[in-house]
Amino acid sequence: MTPPAPIAILSALAEEQEGLLECMTDVQRVVHAGRVFWCGRLQGVPVVLALSRIGKVAAAITATALIAHFGVQQLVFTGVAGGVGAGVQVGDVVVGSQYVQHDMDASPLFPRYEIPLTGRAVWDADASLLAQACEAVRRVQPALCTGVFSATLHQGLIASGDRFVSSAAEVAALLAGMRAVGFHPMAVEMEGAAVAQVCADYGVPFVALRTISDRADDSAHVDFPRFVQETASVYAKAIVLEMLDLLSNK
Ligand code: ADE
C-alpha cells in the first residue's frame, strides 16, 4: 500500500515552526532548493514542514518545491498579518477564503490586480480546508483568549504584496484602490496570494491562517516583532495541531 501523501505546513516565521517541530515524530531533515524541509509526522499525520521565506517569489518557490519535489497534496500556511479590515484587531485570526496580490498592476494592458494571462485577480481557498481551519480556530479560541487578545475569527479576503505595510496613509491608499474594484481585504501580508496561485496551478488544495500582529499602521514596526516573539508561536502550534486532528479524523 502506498503511504498517504503528506500535508505541507508552511510557516512564515521560524518561531511558528519551532513549536511544531518539537511535536514531530519520525523526523527527517532534507535540504532542497537551498531550503530546509522537515519530513515526519504530526498527530500521526504525514507532514512536511517548511519556512516560506519572505515575499511572494520566495514563498512561491518554497510552495513549488513542496508540491513538485515532496509530493504534498494539501498545503496549509500559517503566519502573521497586518489587520486592515474593520474590527480586525491584533490577536485576531484571519482565515483567508480568497487571495489577491495588492501590488499587481499591469494596467492599462490588463485590469488593475489581474494576473496577466490568467483572466483573474482572486484565488480561492479550498472549501474543505477552509472549513477545517475555521473549525480549528473556533475550538482553540478559548485557550488563546488571554484577556489581552480575544482571538476572534474572521474569514475573508487576504491581500499579499512585496511590502511591509506600515502607515495609516498606505493602508488608506491600498484599501481605496481595492474598494474601487469591489475588493475588501481583511489583512495584508507578503506571501499568501502567491502560494495560492502556485497551488491552483498544481491543483493542490490550499488555505492560509493569519494571526494579526499589527494594524499595518504607523506603529506596525513596533507591534509586529513584539507579537511574533510573544504570541505567534502559541497560536500557530495550537491551531495547526487542532487542524491536523480534524483532518486525521475526517
Ligand atoms: N505581516 C505582518 N504584518 C504585516 C504588515 N503590516 N504588512 C505586510 N505583511 C505583514
Short mmCIF file of C-alpha atoms and ligand atoms in Angstrom, two decimals:
data_model
loop_
_atom_site.label_atom_id
_atom_site.label_comp_id
_atom_site.label_asym_id
_atom_site.label_seq_id
_atom_site.Cartn_x
_atom_site.Cartn_y
_atom_site.Cartn_z
CA MET A 1 0.00 0.00 0.00
CA THR A 2 1.40 3.44 -0.85
CA PRO A 3 1.70 5.71 2.19
CA PRO A 4 -0.68 8.70 2.31
CA ALA A 5 0.68 11.86 0.65
CA PRO A 6 1.98 14.37 3.18
CA ILE A 7 0.38 17.67 4.09
CA ALA A 8 2.61 20.73 3.89
CA ILE A 9 2.69 23.08 6.84
CA LEU A 10 4.27 26.21 5.51
CA SER A 11 5.21 28.76 8.17
CA ALA A 12 6.25 32.32 7.60
CA LEU A 13 8.19 32.53 10.86
CA ALA A 14 10.82 30.30 12.47
CA GLU A 15 9.11 30.96 15.83
CA GLU A 16 5.95 29.32 14.50
CA GLN A 17 7.76 26.32 13.09
CA GLU A 18 9.76 25.60 16.26
CA GLY A 19 6.73 24.65 18.36
CA LEU A 20 5.51 22.27 15.65
CA LEU A 21 8.95 20.71 15.15
CA GLU A 22 9.07 19.82 18.85
CA CYS A 23 5.88 17.78 18.44
CA MET A 24 7.02 15.94 15.30
CA THR A 25 7.93 12.24 15.20
CA ASP A 26 9.94 10.24 12.60
CA VAL A 27 11.73 13.47 11.72
CA GLN A 28 13.97 13.70 8.68
CA ARG A 29 15.79 16.90 7.67
CA VAL A 30 16.06 17.38 3.91
CA VAL A 31 17.79 20.26 2.11
CA HIS A 32 16.36 21.16 -1.29
CA ALA A 33 16.49 24.38 -3.34
CA GLY A 34 18.61 25.97 -0.62
CA ARG A 35 15.86 25.41 1.94
CA VAL A 36 15.42 23.08 4.88
CA PHE A 37 12.36 20.79 4.83
CA TRP A 38 11.32 18.63 7.79
CA CYS A 39 9.55 15.41 6.84
CA GLY A 40 7.80 13.33 9.50
CA ARG A 41 4.53 13.01 11.38
CA LEU A 42 2.45 15.39 13.46
CA GLN A 43 -0.51 13.92 15.37
CA GLY A 44 0.23 10.78 13.34
CA VAL A 45 -0.36 12.64 10.06
CA PRO A 46 2.47 12.63 7.45
CA VAL A 47 3.67 16.22 7.07
CA VAL A 48 6.42 18.30 5.53
CA LEU A 49 7.28 21.47 7.44
CA ALA A 50 8.97 24.37 5.69
CA LEU A 51 9.60 28.07 6.12
CA SER A 52 8.07 30.02 3.26
CA ARG A 53 10.71 32.77 3.43
CA ILE A 54 9.53 36.30 2.97
CA GLY A 55 7.88 37.78 -0.11
CA LYS A 56 5.88 36.38 -3.00
CA VAL A 57 8.71 34.93 -5.10
CA ALA A 58 10.45 33.18 -2.20
CA ALA A 59 7.17 31.72 -0.96
CA ALA A 60 6.17 30.59 -4.47
CA ILE A 61 9.49 28.73 -4.84
CA THR A 62 9.01 27.01 -1.48
CA ALA A 63 5.44 26.02 -2.36
CA THR A 64 6.54 24.68 -5.75
CA ALA A 65 9.26 22.58 -4.11
CA LEU A 66 6.78 21.17 -1.59
CA ILE A 67 4.43 20.10 -4.38
CA ALA A 68 6.82 19.07 -7.16
CA HIS A 69 9.64 17.57 -5.08
CA PHE A 70 7.96 16.39 -1.86
CA GLY A 71 4.60 15.43 -3.37
CA VAL A 72 2.43 17.18 -0.78
CA GLN A 73 -1.25 17.05 -1.65
CA GLN A 74 -2.57 19.75 0.65
CA LEU A 75 -0.91 22.94 1.80
CA VAL A 76 -1.68 24.89 4.99
CA PHE A 77 0.04 28.22 5.54
CA THR A 78 0.43 29.84 8.96
CA GLY A 79 1.80 33.27 9.61
CA VAL A 80 1.04 36.74 10.85
CA ALA A 81 -0.52 39.65 9.01
CA GLY A 82 -1.47 43.28 9.37
CA GLY A 83 -5.18 43.77 10.06
CA VAL A 84 -6.80 46.25 7.66
CA GLY A 85 -10.48 45.22 7.79
CA ALA A 86 -12.89 46.99 10.12
CA GLY A 87 -12.81 45.29 13.51
CA VAL A 88 -9.80 43.09 12.71
CA GLN A 89 -7.67 43.55 15.83
CA VAL A 90 -4.22 42.46 16.97
CA GLY A 91 -4.56 38.90 18.32
CA ASP A 92 -7.46 38.00 15.99
CA VAL A 93 -7.15 35.26 13.36
CA VAL A 94 -8.00 35.78 9.69
CA VAL A 95 -8.59 32.62 7.67
CA GLY A 96 -8.29 33.51 4.01
CA SER A 97 -11.22 32.44 1.89
CA GLN A 98 -9.74 34.41 -1.06
CA TYR A 99 -6.36 35.87 -2.01
CA VAL A 100 -5.31 38.82 -4.18
CA GLN A 101 -1.97 40.49 -4.98
CA HIS A 102 -2.37 44.13 -3.96
CA ASP A 103 0.82 45.18 -5.80
CA MET A 104 -0.06 43.60 -9.16
CA ASP A 105 -0.64 46.36 -11.72
CA ALA A 106 -0.23 45.68 -15.44
CA SER A 107 -2.78 48.36 -16.33
CA PRO A 108 -3.71 49.60 -18.84
CA LEU A 109 -2.81 46.33 -20.59
CA PHE A 110 -4.79 44.30 -18.05
CA PRO A 111 -7.27 45.34 -15.36
CA ARG A 112 -5.67 46.50 -12.09
CA TYR A 113 -4.86 43.50 -9.79
CA GLU A 114 -5.45 40.91 -12.54
CA ILE A 115 -2.61 38.42 -13.01
CA PRO A 116 -1.80 38.80 -16.72
CA LEU A 117 -2.94 35.96 -18.97
CA THR A 118 -4.97 34.26 -16.25
CA GLY A 119 -8.09 36.44 -16.55
CA ARG A 120 -8.39 36.64 -12.78
CA ALA A 121 -7.22 38.59 -9.77
CA VAL A 122 -8.62 36.46 -6.97
CA TRP A 123 -7.76 32.90 -5.94
CA ASP A 124 -9.98 30.85 -3.63
CA ALA A 125 -9.06 28.69 -0.65
CA ASP A 126 -10.07 25.06 -0.82
CA ALA A 127 -13.58 24.84 0.65
CA SER A 128 -12.92 21.82 2.84
CA LEU A 129 -9.56 23.10 4.23
CA LEU A 130 -11.20 26.48 4.83
CA ALA A 131 -13.99 24.89 6.88
CA GLN A 132 -11.46 22.82 8.86
CA ALA A 133 -9.23 25.83 9.51
CA CYS A 134 -12.17 27.85 10.81
CA GLU A 135 -13.35 24.96 12.98
CA ALA A 136 -9.82 24.53 14.40
CA VAL A 137 -9.67 28.23 15.30
CA ARG A 138 -13.12 28.05 16.96
CA ARG A 139 -12.03 25.05 19.03
CA VAL A 140 -8.79 26.58 20.31
CA GLN A 141 -10.16 30.08 20.72
CA PRO A 142 -10.98 29.73 24.45
CA ALA A 143 -7.37 28.66 25.13
CA LEU A 144 -5.92 31.55 23.09
CA CYS A 145 -8.23 34.16 24.56
CA THR A 146 -5.87 35.63 27.16
CA GLY A 147 -7.65 38.73 28.33
CA VAL A 148 -5.20 40.77 26.25
CA PHE A 149 -6.31 39.25 22.93
CA SER A 150 -9.73 37.89 22.02
CA ALA A 151 -8.57 35.61 19.17
CA THR A 152 -11.72 36.50 17.20
CA LEU A 153 -12.08 34.54 13.96
CA HIS A 154 -12.56 36.38 10.66
CA GLN A 155 -12.94 34.82 7.25
CA GLY A 156 -12.35 36.78 4.05
CA LEU A 157 -10.00 38.28 1.50
CA ILE A 158 -6.25 38.43 2.21
CA ALA A 159 -4.14 40.85 0.16
CA SER A 160 -0.49 39.98 -0.47
CA GLY A 161 2.32 42.16 -1.77
CA ASP A 162 6.05 42.68 -1.51
CA ARG A 163 5.75 45.46 1.07
CA PHE A 164 5.59 45.59 4.84
CA VAL A 165 2.63 47.96 5.13
CA SER A 166 3.41 50.36 7.95
CA SER A 167 1.44 53.57 7.79
CA ALA A 168 -2.20 54.58 8.05
CA ALA A 169 -1.81 56.53 4.81
CA GLU A 170 -0.56 53.44 2.97
CA VAL A 171 -3.47 51.37 4.30
CA ALA A 172 -5.96 54.05 3.20
CA ALA A 173 -4.48 54.13 -0.32
CA LEU A 174 -4.38 50.34 -0.57
CA LEU A 175 -7.99 49.99 0.61
CA ALA A 176 -9.22 52.78 -1.69
CA GLY A 177 -7.66 51.09 -4.72
CA MET A 178 -9.15 47.74 -3.80
CA ARG A 179 -12.60 49.09 -2.91
CA ALA A 180 -12.76 50.75 -6.33
CA VAL A 181 -12.95 47.29 -7.88
CA GLY A 182 -15.09 45.73 -5.14
CA PHE A 183 -12.35 44.09 -3.02
CA HIS A 184 -12.45 44.39 0.76
CA PRO A 185 -9.33 42.84 2.26
CA MET A 186 -9.23 41.95 5.93
CA ALA A 187 -5.48 41.52 6.22
CA VAL A 188 -2.25 42.28 4.38
CA GLU A 189 0.81 40.06 4.26
CA MET A 190 3.58 39.15 1.84
CA GLU A 191 3.09 35.57 0.60
CA GLY A 192 -0.43 34.11 0.64
CA ALA A 193 -1.70 35.05 -2.82
CA ALA A 194 1.50 33.79 -4.46
CA VAL A 195 1.21 30.41 -2.73
CA ALA A 196 -2.50 30.27 -3.61
CA GLN A 197 -1.63 30.76 -7.29
CA VAL A 198 1.02 28.02 -7.24
CA CYS A 199 -1.40 25.63 -5.53
CA ALA A 200 -4.15 26.44 -8.04
CA ASP A 201 -1.82 25.75 -10.98
CA TYR A 202 -0.90 22.35 -9.49
CA GLY A 203 -4.45 21.56 -8.32
CA VAL A 204 -3.33 21.34 -4.69
CA PRO A 205 -5.87 22.38 -2.02
CA PHE A 206 -4.69 25.41 -0.05
CA VAL A 207 -5.65 27.56 2.92
CA ALA A 208 -3.81 30.24 4.90
CA LEU A 209 -4.37 31.23 8.51
CA ARG A 210 -3.00 34.57 9.61
CA THR A 211 -2.80 35.82 13.17
CA ILE A 212 -2.99 39.61 13.30
CA SER A 213 0.28 41.01 14.66
CA ASP A 214 -0.32 44.69 13.89
CA ARG A 215 -2.74 47.06 12.19
CA ALA A 216 -0.35 47.87 9.32
CA ASP A 217 -0.30 51.46 10.66
CA ASP A 218 2.40 53.76 11.94
CA SER A 219 3.11 51.53 14.96
CA ALA A 220 3.23 48.28 12.93
CA HIS A 221 7.03 48.12 13.09
CA VAL A 222 6.83 48.09 16.92
CA ASP A 223 3.79 45.80 17.29
CA PHE A 224 5.00 43.20 14.77
CA PRO A 225 8.23 42.00 16.46
CA ARG A 226 6.65 42.05 19.92
CA PHE A 227 3.74 39.90 18.77
CA VAL A 228 5.95 37.48 16.87
CA GLN A 229 8.16 36.95 19.91
CA GLU A 230 5.41 36.53 22.48
CA THR A 231 2.31 35.16 20.80
CA ALA A 232 2.54 33.97 17.19
CA SER A 233 4.14 30.61 18.02
CA VAL A 234 1.46 29.78 20.60
CA TYR A 235 -1.30 30.46 18.10
CA ALA A 236 0.34 28.55 15.24
CA LYS A 237 1.00 25.46 17.32
CA ALA A 238 -2.48 25.29 18.83
CA ILE A 239 -4.31 25.88 15.55
CA VAL A 240 -2.21 23.58 13.36
CA LEU A 241 -2.32 20.67 15.81
CA GLU A 242 -6.10 21.04 16.12
CA MET A 243 -6.45 21.20 12.36
CA LEU A 244 -4.40 18.03 11.88
CA ASP A 245 -6.63 16.30 14.44
CA LEU A 246 -9.66 17.33 12.38
CA LEU A 247 -8.01 16.19 9.13
CA SER A 248 -6.98 12.81 10.53
CA ASN A 249 -10.47 12.13 11.93
CA LYS A 250 -12.23 13.06 8.69
N1 ADE B 1 2.85 40.75 8.10
C1 ADE B 1 2.55 41.14 9.33
N2 ADE B 1 2.26 42.45 9.39
C2 ADE B 1 2.39 42.91 8.12
C3 ADE B 1 2.26 44.17 7.53
N3 ADE B 1 1.93 45.23 8.26
N4 ADE B 1 2.49 44.28 6.20
C4 ADE B 1 2.84 43.21 5.46
N5 ADE B 1 3.00 41.98 5.99
C5 ADE B 1 2.78 41.83 7.30
#
